[in-house]
Amino acid sequence: MDRWYRIDNTGKIFHAVSSATNSSVFRVSMIMKGTVDPGHLQAALDVVAVRFPTLTVRVRKGLFWDFMEHNDEQLLVKPETDHPCSPIDRKENNAYLIRVLYFEKRISVEIFHSLTDGGGAMEFLKTLVYQYLRESGEDVATDGLILDPEDAPDPEEMEDSFERHATSSVMKRPARRAEKAYQIKGEAFEPPGINVIHGVVDGADLNAFAKQQGTSLTGFLTSVLIEAIHEERMRRDMTDGTVSIALPISLRRQFPSVTLRNFFSVANIRVPVDGYMNLDDIIREVTGQLISHTDKGALQESINRFVSLQSSWLVRAMPVLVKYPIMRIGFNQYGERSKTMTFSNLGNIQMPDAIKPHVDRMEVILYPTRKSPINCAFGTLNGNLTISFARSIEENDIIRAFFRSLAKITGLDVQVYSNEWGELQ
């Protein structure tokens, strides 16, 4: 009998809210030192796909929830021909919700968010790159930093860690309807597409500078981003208001887990900026909120709320045809309207010494949505910190202001490049 899996608590949301303007597909990539050989990449994928059973599945429709089951079809590598994070056509992808792409020196994995988060996707990509180098004849080892494709999957990698770490404690405060945040507007690309603008900077130097400002790397970059958004808004319409940055927070550190499925919370960092607020003020506000939002108690409440809502008899009894539209409304009211932009940090990715000479840097791309047409993510590999903005609108003023401000404030060299959907002018 084919093995099947329940979709995790967070993954259910992405099934409900995905649409033509919200693909719910994100990308993690590694830029190799040499041109990618598609034959070796396919051979590597054939091996690695077996090691990650919860990522290489097909989705089946259920009466009360969709579910996942093992997919026997071959997952094929493909040349990159479309813009990043485009919706995954299951018919063209052998029913998979994951695709592996190559372009020149880039190996990319794009995943529908219901399967996993950035942490799980990066583990898959690390193992894929490792096996690709082996297929290419390179002498590499995992050094305990990469999941070995020859090992059997650990059952804990497949668990829904939300359910394991949920407690029966009474929540201190009920969820409130989120306040509306300033939202970026612009002219949508025609035809629709996603422009990506990357900036590469020395990760160690930037981290050291952030600490000098009394904050973390995430805190500093979030503050620079908030200032850039505010300045460009003031330049256009001279209005004050609240800029809210949604920061995905991995729960794996505070709540030990090796799951390869979704296990994250979202912290909305809200700063009511006006014409008199400078960067130092923003840094203090952002840093204080980061500390409170990442407190273990606050994160526990987030887990409990998630599990409690989806475990209620009323939600479980609703058929999907009723449940999904309600979840979509909730997502728009509590999620989309309460943020200006999503800004995700995948962290400093550690690779074995034998692999480092073969890999240059990484990229992380978050899909834009209708109400959040610019999103951003960053991560560090081999000392190179890459900040990637993805936009579905023609306007790039905020992105330009961010990189200009980052270089000016820190004095560091920021190398900026873009994809074919437009260059940073």
Short mmCIF file of C-alpha atoms in Angstrom, two decimals:
data_model
loop_
_atom_site.label_atom_id
_atom_site.label_comp_id
_atom_site.label_asym_id
_atom_site.label_seq_id
_atom_site.Cartn_x
_atom_site.Cartn_y
_atom_site.Cartn_z
CA MET A 1 0.00 0.00 0.00
CA ASP A 2 1.30 3.47 -0.88
CA ARG A 3 2.50 5.52 2.06
CA TRP A 4 0.55 8.70 2.74
CA TYR A 5 1.19 11.74 4.94
CA ARG A 6 -1.01 14.36 6.52
CA ILE A 7 -0.16 17.91 5.51
CA ASP A 8 1.37 19.74 8.47
CA ASN A 9 -0.45 22.49 10.35
CA THR A 10 1.22 25.34 8.46
CA GLY A 11 1.18 23.58 5.10
CA LYS A 12 -2.62 23.43 5.11
CA ILE A 13 -2.75 27.22 4.90
CA PHE A 14 -0.72 27.35 1.68
CA HIS A 15 -3.09 24.90 0.02
CA ALA A 16 -5.98 27.18 0.89
CA VAL A 17 -4.47 30.54 -0.12
CA SER A 18 -2.43 29.79 -3.26
CA SER A 19 -3.69 31.51 -6.41
CA ALA A 20 -2.55 33.02 -9.70
CA THR A 21 -1.14 36.03 -7.81
CA ASN A 22 0.17 33.97 -4.87
CA SER A 23 2.06 30.92 -6.14
CA SER A 24 3.22 29.89 -2.63
CA VAL A 25 6.38 28.63 -4.39
CA PHE A 26 9.76 29.70 -3.03
CA ARG A 27 13.29 29.01 -4.27
CA VAL A 28 16.65 28.11 -2.76
CA SER A 29 19.71 28.02 -5.02
CA MET A 30 23.43 27.46 -4.94
CA ILE A 31 25.75 29.08 -7.46
CA MET A 32 28.46 26.60 -8.39
CA LYS A 33 31.98 27.45 -9.52
CA GLY A 34 31.52 25.49 -12.76
CA THR A 35 28.72 25.09 -15.31
CA VAL A 36 26.07 22.58 -14.18
CA ASP A 37 26.01 19.23 -16.01
CA PRO A 38 22.32 18.22 -16.33
CA GLY A 39 23.14 14.51 -16.66
CA HIS A 40 25.03 14.44 -13.39
CA LEU A 41 22.32 16.55 -11.76
CA GLN A 42 19.60 14.10 -12.85
CA ALA A 43 21.63 11.15 -11.56
CA ALA A 44 22.03 12.95 -8.25
CA LEU A 45 18.31 13.76 -8.02
CA ASP A 46 17.36 10.13 -8.66
CA VAL A 47 19.35 9.18 -5.55
CA VAL A 48 18.36 12.10 -3.34
CA ALA A 49 14.61 11.95 -4.06
CA VAL A 50 14.37 8.64 -2.18
CA ARG A 51 16.04 10.18 0.88
CA PHE A 52 13.35 12.89 1.26
CA PRO A 53 9.99 11.06 1.09
CA THR A 54 7.86 13.95 2.42
CA LEU A 55 9.12 16.29 -0.32
CA THR A 56 8.75 13.91 -3.25
CA VAL A 57 5.02 13.33 -3.03
CA ARG A 58 1.79 13.98 -4.90
CA VAL A 59 -1.22 15.65 -3.31
CA ARG A 60 -4.62 14.01 -3.23
CA LYS A 61 -7.93 15.74 -2.53
CA GLY A 62 -9.74 14.70 0.63
CA LEU A 63 -13.17 15.55 1.97
CA PHE A 64 -11.92 17.35 5.09
CA TRP A 65 -8.21 17.93 4.28
CA ASP A 66 -5.97 17.32 1.30
CA PHE A 67 -3.25 14.72 1.95
CA MET A 68 0.05 13.62 0.42
CA GLU A 69 1.09 10.22 -0.87
CA HIS A 70 4.22 8.66 -2.31
CA ASN A 71 4.88 9.51 -5.96
CA ASP A 72 6.38 6.72 -8.11
CA GLU A 73 7.01 8.92 -11.15
CA GLN A 74 10.53 10.19 -11.89
CA LEU A 75 11.24 13.73 -10.77
CA LEU A 76 13.04 15.31 -13.73
CA VAL A 77 15.57 18.15 -13.67
CA LYS A 78 14.73 20.93 -16.11
CA PRO A 79 16.52 23.90 -17.63
CA GLU A 80 15.36 27.19 -16.15
CA THR A 81 13.14 28.92 -18.73
CA ASP A 82 10.51 30.80 -16.69
CA HIS A 83 10.73 33.50 -14.06
CA PRO A 84 11.48 32.30 -10.50
CA CYS A 85 8.69 31.01 -8.24
CA SER A 86 6.14 30.58 -11.02
CA PRO A 87 3.19 28.30 -10.13
CA ILE A 88 3.99 24.59 -10.40
CA ASP A 89 1.94 22.84 -13.07
CA ARG A 90 1.43 19.35 -11.63
CA LYS A 91 0.57 17.88 -15.04
CA GLU A 92 3.89 19.06 -16.48
CA ASN A 93 5.83 18.04 -13.37
CA ASN A 94 4.71 14.40 -12.96
CA ALA A 95 2.37 15.55 -10.14
CA TYR A 96 5.27 16.76 -7.96
CA LEU A 97 5.12 20.00 -5.97
CA ILE A 98 8.89 20.37 -6.11
CA ARG A 99 11.09 21.10 -9.13
CA VAL A 100 14.84 21.11 -9.69
CA LEU A 101 16.17 23.61 -12.22
CA TYR A 102 19.57 24.46 -13.66
CA PHE A 103 20.88 27.53 -15.46
CA GLU A 104 24.57 27.98 -16.27
CA LYS A 105 26.21 27.68 -12.80
CA ARG A 106 22.99 27.73 -10.76
CA ILE A 107 21.21 24.74 -9.19
CA SER A 108 17.76 25.71 -7.92
CA VAL A 109 15.08 23.92 -5.94
CA GLU A 110 11.58 25.42 -6.04
CA ILE A 111 9.01 24.06 -3.60
CA PHE A 112 5.34 24.62 -2.91
CA HIS A 113 5.32 25.93 0.65
CA SER A 114 2.90 23.30 1.94
CA LEU A 115 5.70 20.70 1.78
CA THR A 116 8.37 22.46 3.82
CA ASP A 117 9.91 25.75 4.89
CA GLY A 118 13.27 27.30 4.03
CA GLY A 119 15.13 25.10 6.51
CA GLY A 120 13.79 21.87 5.03
CA ALA A 121 14.36 23.07 1.46
CA MET A 122 17.95 23.96 2.22
CA GLU A 123 18.63 20.50 3.65
CA PHE A 124 17.35 19.00 0.40
CA LEU A 125 19.51 21.35 -1.68
CA LYS A 126 22.63 20.66 0.38
CA THR A 127 22.22 16.91 -0.10
CA LEU A 128 21.52 17.39 -3.81
CA VAL A 129 24.68 19.47 -4.32
CA TYR A 130 26.71 16.93 -2.36
CA GLN A 131 25.44 14.05 -4.50
CA TYR A 132 25.88 16.10 -7.69
CA LEU A 133 29.56 16.59 -6.89
CA ARG A 134 29.91 12.87 -6.23
CA GLU A 135 28.27 12.07 -9.59
CA SER A 136 30.74 14.53 -11.13
CA GLY A 137 33.67 12.54 -9.76
CA GLU A 138 34.58 14.82 -6.86
CA ASP A 139 35.87 13.38 -3.58
CA VAL A 140 33.52 14.95 -1.03
CA ALA A 141 32.17 13.96 2.37
CA THR A 142 29.16 15.01 4.45
CA ASP A 143 31.24 15.74 7.61
CA GLY A 144 28.01 15.52 9.60
CA LEU A 145 26.76 18.76 8.02
CA ILE A 146 24.67 17.19 5.27
CA LEU A 147 22.02 14.47 5.34
CA ASP A 148 23.66 11.45 3.71
CA PRO A 149 21.57 10.27 0.74
CA GLU A 150 22.56 6.67 1.53
CA ASP A 151 21.01 6.81 5.01
CA ALA A 152 17.42 5.82 5.65
CA PRO A 153 15.14 8.77 6.52
CA ASP A 154 14.82 9.43 10.24
CA PRO A 155 11.15 9.15 11.29
CA GLU A 156 11.50 12.44 13.20
CA GLU A 157 12.31 14.20 9.91
CA MET A 158 8.76 13.41 8.80
CA GLU A 159 6.89 14.51 11.92
CA ASP A 160 4.60 17.51 12.33
CA SER A 161 6.60 19.24 15.06
CA PHE A 162 3.75 21.67 15.77
CA GLU A 163 1.72 18.81 17.21
CA ARG A 164 4.66 17.37 19.17
CA HIS A 165 5.49 20.70 20.83
CA ALA A 166 1.96 21.98 21.43
CA THR A 167 0.94 22.14 25.09
CA SER A 168 -2.44 22.26 26.78
CA SER A 169 -1.59 25.53 28.51
CA VAL A 170 -4.25 28.21 28.33
CA MET A 171 -3.22 30.99 25.99
CA LYS A 172 -2.52 34.26 27.80
CA ARG A 173 -4.18 36.41 25.19
CA PRO A 174 -6.52 35.64 22.29
CA ALA A 175 -5.51 36.38 18.73
CA ARG A 176 -6.50 39.89 17.75
CA ARG A 177 -7.42 41.16 14.34
CA ALA A 178 -4.13 42.52 13.07
CA GLU A 179 -3.89 46.25 12.43
CA LYS A 180 -3.50 47.27 8.83
CA ALA A 181 0.03 48.11 7.76
CA TYR A 182 1.29 50.34 4.98
CA GLN A 183 1.28 48.34 1.75
CA ILE A 184 3.37 48.87 -1.35
CA LYS A 185 1.53 49.55 -4.57
CA GLY A 186 2.71 49.67 -8.15
CA GLU A 187 2.14 48.77 -11.76
CA ALA A 188 2.11 44.99 -12.25
CA PHE A 189 4.44 43.56 -14.86
CA GLU A 190 2.75 42.81 -18.16
CA PRO A 191 3.06 40.00 -19.01
CA PRO A 192 3.16 38.89 -15.36
CA GLY A 193 6.57 37.89 -14.07
CA ILE A 194 9.02 38.28 -11.21
CA ASN A 195 12.04 40.53 -11.28
CA VAL A 196 14.77 39.52 -8.85
CA ILE A 197 17.49 41.90 -7.67
CA HIS A 198 20.33 40.44 -5.62
CA GLY A 199 22.96 42.20 -3.56
CA VAL A 200 26.07 40.37 -2.34
CA VAL A 201 28.11 41.63 0.62
CA ASP A 202 30.73 40.19 2.98
CA GLY A 203 28.71 38.42 5.66
CA ALA A 204 31.26 38.62 8.47
CA ASP A 205 31.88 42.34 7.97
CA LEU A 206 28.16 43.12 7.86
CA ASN A 207 27.49 41.02 10.96
CA ALA A 208 30.28 42.83 12.83
CA PHE A 209 28.84 46.20 11.80
CA ALA A 210 25.37 45.19 13.02
CA LYS A 211 26.78 44.24 16.43
CA GLN A 212 28.47 47.65 16.62
CA GLN A 213 24.99 49.15 16.28
CA GLY A 214 23.80 47.08 19.22
CA THR A 215 21.64 44.68 17.25
CA SER A 216 21.72 41.44 15.29
CA LEU A 217 22.25 41.01 11.56
CA THR A 218 18.50 40.48 11.09
CA GLY A 219 17.72 43.48 13.29
CA PHE A 220 20.06 45.78 11.37
CA LEU A 221 18.89 44.76 7.88
CA THR A 222 15.24 44.95 8.94
CA SER A 223 15.84 48.48 10.24
CA VAL A 224 17.55 49.61 7.03
CA LEU A 225 14.66 48.14 5.05
CA ILE A 226 12.03 49.93 7.17
CA GLU A 227 13.87 53.22 6.74
CA ALA A 228 14.10 52.72 2.95
CA ILE A 229 10.36 51.95 2.69
CA HIS A 230 9.48 54.98 4.80
CA GLU A 231 11.73 57.38 2.88
CA GLU A 232 10.34 56.31 -0.48
CA ARG A 233 6.78 56.58 0.80
CA MET A 234 7.42 60.09 2.15
CA ARG A 235 8.95 61.04 -1.18
CA ARG A 236 5.75 59.99 -2.97
CA ASP A 237 2.85 61.06 -0.75
CA MET A 238 4.30 62.62 2.43
CA THR A 239 2.31 60.33 4.76
CA ASP A 240 3.25 58.80 8.08
CA GLY A 241 2.10 55.35 9.17
CA THR A 242 3.12 51.89 10.29
CA VAL A 243 5.61 49.81 8.34
CA SER A 244 5.31 46.12 9.26
CA ILE A 245 7.93 43.55 8.28
CA ALA A 246 6.92 39.89 8.59
CA LEU A 247 9.91 37.86 9.76
CA PRO A 248 9.59 34.06 9.55
CA ILE A 249 11.16 32.58 12.69
CA SER A 250 12.43 28.99 12.61
CA LEU A 251 11.18 27.14 15.70
CA ARG A 252 13.84 24.43 15.55
CA ARG A 253 16.26 26.15 17.95
CA GLN A 254 13.83 26.89 20.76
CA PHE A 255 11.94 23.63 20.24
CA PRO A 256 14.47 20.94 19.25
CA SER A 257 13.39 19.29 16.02
CA VAL A 258 14.94 17.73 12.93
CA THR A 259 11.70 17.84 10.95
CA LEU A 260 11.98 18.54 7.25
CA ARG A 261 8.45 19.88 7.17
CA ASN A 262 7.15 23.35 8.02
CA PHE A 263 8.11 24.44 11.51
CA PHE A 264 8.20 28.21 11.78
CA SER A 265 6.32 31.15 13.22
CA VAL A 266 6.01 34.71 11.91
CA ALA A 267 6.92 37.83 13.87
CA ASN A 268 5.42 41.07 12.61
CA ILE A 269 7.85 43.88 13.43
CA ARG A 270 5.71 47.02 13.40
CA VAL A 271 7.29 50.47 13.48
CA PRO A 272 5.10 53.61 13.35
CA VAL A 273 7.56 55.83 11.52
CA ASP A 274 7.29 59.55 10.88
CA GLY A 275 9.48 62.26 9.41
CA TYR A 276 11.36 62.71 12.69
CA MET A 277 12.44 59.08 13.20
CA ASN A 278 16.04 58.26 12.30
CA LEU A 279 17.79 54.92 11.79
CA ASP A 280 19.02 54.70 15.40
CA ASP A 281 15.44 55.05 16.64
CA ILE A 282 14.28 52.34 14.24
CA ILE A 283 17.10 49.98 15.29
CA ARG A 284 16.15 50.32 18.97
CA GLU A 285 12.48 49.66 18.23
CA VAL A 286 13.16 46.70 15.94
CA THR A 287 15.68 45.10 18.31
CA GLY A 288 13.28 45.31 21.25
CA GLN A 289 10.46 43.73 19.26
CA LEU A 290 12.74 40.97 17.94
CA ILE A 291 13.67 40.02 21.49
CA SER A 292 10.05 39.89 22.68
CA HIS A 293 8.73 38.09 19.60
CA THR A 294 11.40 35.37 19.77
CA ASP A 295 10.88 34.71 23.49
CA LYS A 296 10.15 31.02 24.00
CA GLY A 297 6.90 31.76 25.79
CA ALA A 298 5.61 33.87 22.90
CA LEU A 299 6.61 31.20 20.40
CA GLN A 300 4.88 28.52 22.50
CA GLU A 301 1.67 30.52 22.39
CA SER A 302 2.00 30.73 18.62
CA ILE A 303 2.35 26.94 18.36
CA ASN A 304 -0.60 26.36 20.70
CA ARG A 305 -2.83 28.76 18.78
CA PHE A 306 -2.00 27.10 15.48
CA VAL A 307 -2.72 23.59 16.69
CA SER A 308 -5.75 24.54 18.79
CA LEU A 309 -7.48 26.26 15.88
CA GLN A 310 -7.01 23.42 13.40
CA SER A 311 -7.82 20.73 16.00
CA SER A 312 -11.20 22.18 16.91
CA TRP A 313 -14.17 19.96 16.09
CA LEU A 314 -15.77 22.73 14.03
CA VAL A 315 -12.76 23.14 11.72
CA ARG A 316 -12.25 19.39 11.38
CA ALA A 317 -15.91 18.82 10.54
CA MET A 318 -15.96 21.40 7.73
CA PRO A 319 -15.47 19.99 4.23
CA VAL A 320 -12.59 21.46 2.21
CA LEU A 321 -15.01 23.30 -0.08
CA VAL A 322 -16.16 25.34 2.93
CA LYS A 323 -12.95 25.38 4.93
CA TYR A 324 -10.57 26.72 2.27
CA PRO A 325 -12.56 29.90 1.44
CA ILE A 326 -12.78 30.69 5.17
CA MET A 327 -9.04 30.14 5.60
CA ARG A 328 -8.40 32.39 2.59
CA ILE A 329 -10.41 35.20 4.18
CA GLY A 330 -8.56 34.73 7.46
CA PHE A 331 -5.20 34.81 5.70
CA ASN A 332 -6.05 38.10 4.01
CA GLN A 333 -7.39 39.69 7.20
CA TYR A 334 -4.77 38.47 9.69
CA GLY A 335 -1.78 37.91 7.42
CA GLU A 336 -1.67 39.95 4.24
CA ARG A 337 -3.25 43.17 5.52
CA SER A 338 -0.98 43.27 8.56
CA LYS A 339 2.36 43.33 6.70
CA THR A 340 4.24 45.57 4.32
CA MET A 341 6.77 42.98 3.24
CA THR A 342 8.15 39.56 4.21
CA PHE A 343 11.87 39.47 5.05
CA SER A 344 13.35 36.03 5.71
CA ASN A 345 16.81 35.08 6.99
CA LEU A 346 17.89 31.51 6.20
CA GLY A 347 21.03 32.00 8.25
CA ASN A 348 24.66 31.07 7.73
CA ILE A 349 24.66 27.76 5.84
CA GLN A 350 27.54 25.48 6.82
CA MET A 351 29.04 23.18 4.17
CA PRO A 352 31.86 20.59 4.42
CA ASP A 353 35.36 21.90 3.66
CA ALA A 354 35.66 19.62 0.60
CA ILE A 355 32.54 21.17 -0.94
CA LYS A 356 33.36 24.85 -0.32
CA PRO A 357 35.76 25.19 -3.30
CA HIS A 358 32.96 24.06 -5.64
CA VAL A 359 30.27 26.49 -4.45
CA ASP A 360 30.31 30.28 -4.61
CA ARG A 361 27.18 31.54 -2.84
CA MET A 362 23.49 30.91 -2.29
CA GLU A 363 20.24 32.67 -3.21
CA VAL A 364 16.80 32.59 -1.58
CA ILE A 365 13.77 33.95 -3.42
CA LEU A 366 10.34 34.52 -1.85
CA TYR A 367 7.29 34.76 -4.08
CA PRO A 368 5.51 38.14 -4.13
CA THR A 369 1.75 38.33 -3.58
CA ARG A 370 -0.93 40.78 -4.68
CA LYS A 371 -0.85 42.72 -1.40
CA SER A 372 2.87 42.23 -0.86
CA PRO A 373 4.34 42.75 -4.35
CA ILE A 374 7.91 42.99 -3.07
CA ASN A 375 9.38 40.37 -0.72
CA CYS A 376 12.93 39.71 0.35
CA ALA A 377 15.13 36.94 1.74
CA PHE A 378 18.80 36.52 2.54
CA GLY A 379 21.32 33.89 3.53
CA THR A 380 25.05 33.39 3.84
CA LEU A 381 27.26 30.76 2.25
CA ASN A 382 31.06 30.74 2.02
CA GLY A 383 31.10 34.15 3.69
CA ASN A 384 28.97 35.68 0.94
CA LEU A 385 25.70 37.15 2.20
CA THR A 386 23.16 37.43 -0.62
CA ILE A 387 20.07 39.63 -0.20
CA SER A 388 17.40 38.87 -2.81
CA PHE A 389 14.38 41.07 -3.56
CA ALA A 390 11.58 39.59 -5.68
CA ARG A 391 9.00 41.97 -7.15
CA SER A 392 5.94 41.64 -9.37
CA ILE A 393 5.65 45.39 -10.02
CA GLU A 394 7.64 47.75 -12.21
CA GLU A 395 8.62 50.14 -9.40
CA ASN A 396 11.99 49.38 -7.80
CA ASP A 397 12.55 52.61 -5.82
CA ILE A 398 12.51 50.88 -2.43
CA ILE A 399 15.04 48.26 -3.54
CA ARG A 400 17.36 50.89 -4.95
CA ALA A 401 17.07 52.95 -1.76
CA PHE A 402 17.81 49.90 0.39
CA PHE A 403 21.02 48.91 -1.37
CA ARG A 404 22.16 52.53 -1.68
CA SER A 405 21.58 53.08 2.04
CA LEU A 406 23.22 49.77 3.03
CA ALA A 407 26.42 50.64 1.15
CA LYS A 408 26.48 54.21 2.46
CA ILE A 409 25.85 53.36 6.12
CA THR A 410 28.25 50.42 6.35
CA GLY A 411 30.92 51.52 3.87
CA LEU A 412 30.92 47.95 2.52
CA ASP A 413 31.00 46.95 -1.13
CA VAL A 414 27.61 45.67 -2.28
CA GLN A 415 27.59 43.89 -5.65
CA VAL A 416 24.14 44.14 -7.24
CA TYR A 417 22.85 42.03 -10.13
CA SER A 418 19.43 41.14 -11.56
CA ASN A 419 17.58 38.64 -13.76
CA GLU A 420 16.19 39.24 -17.25
CA TRP A 421 12.99 40.81 -15.95
CA GLY A 422 14.77 44.14 -15.45
CA GLU A 423 18.00 45.68 -14.27
CA LEU A 424 18.52 47.99 -11.29
CA GLN A 425 18.99 51.41 -12.84
#
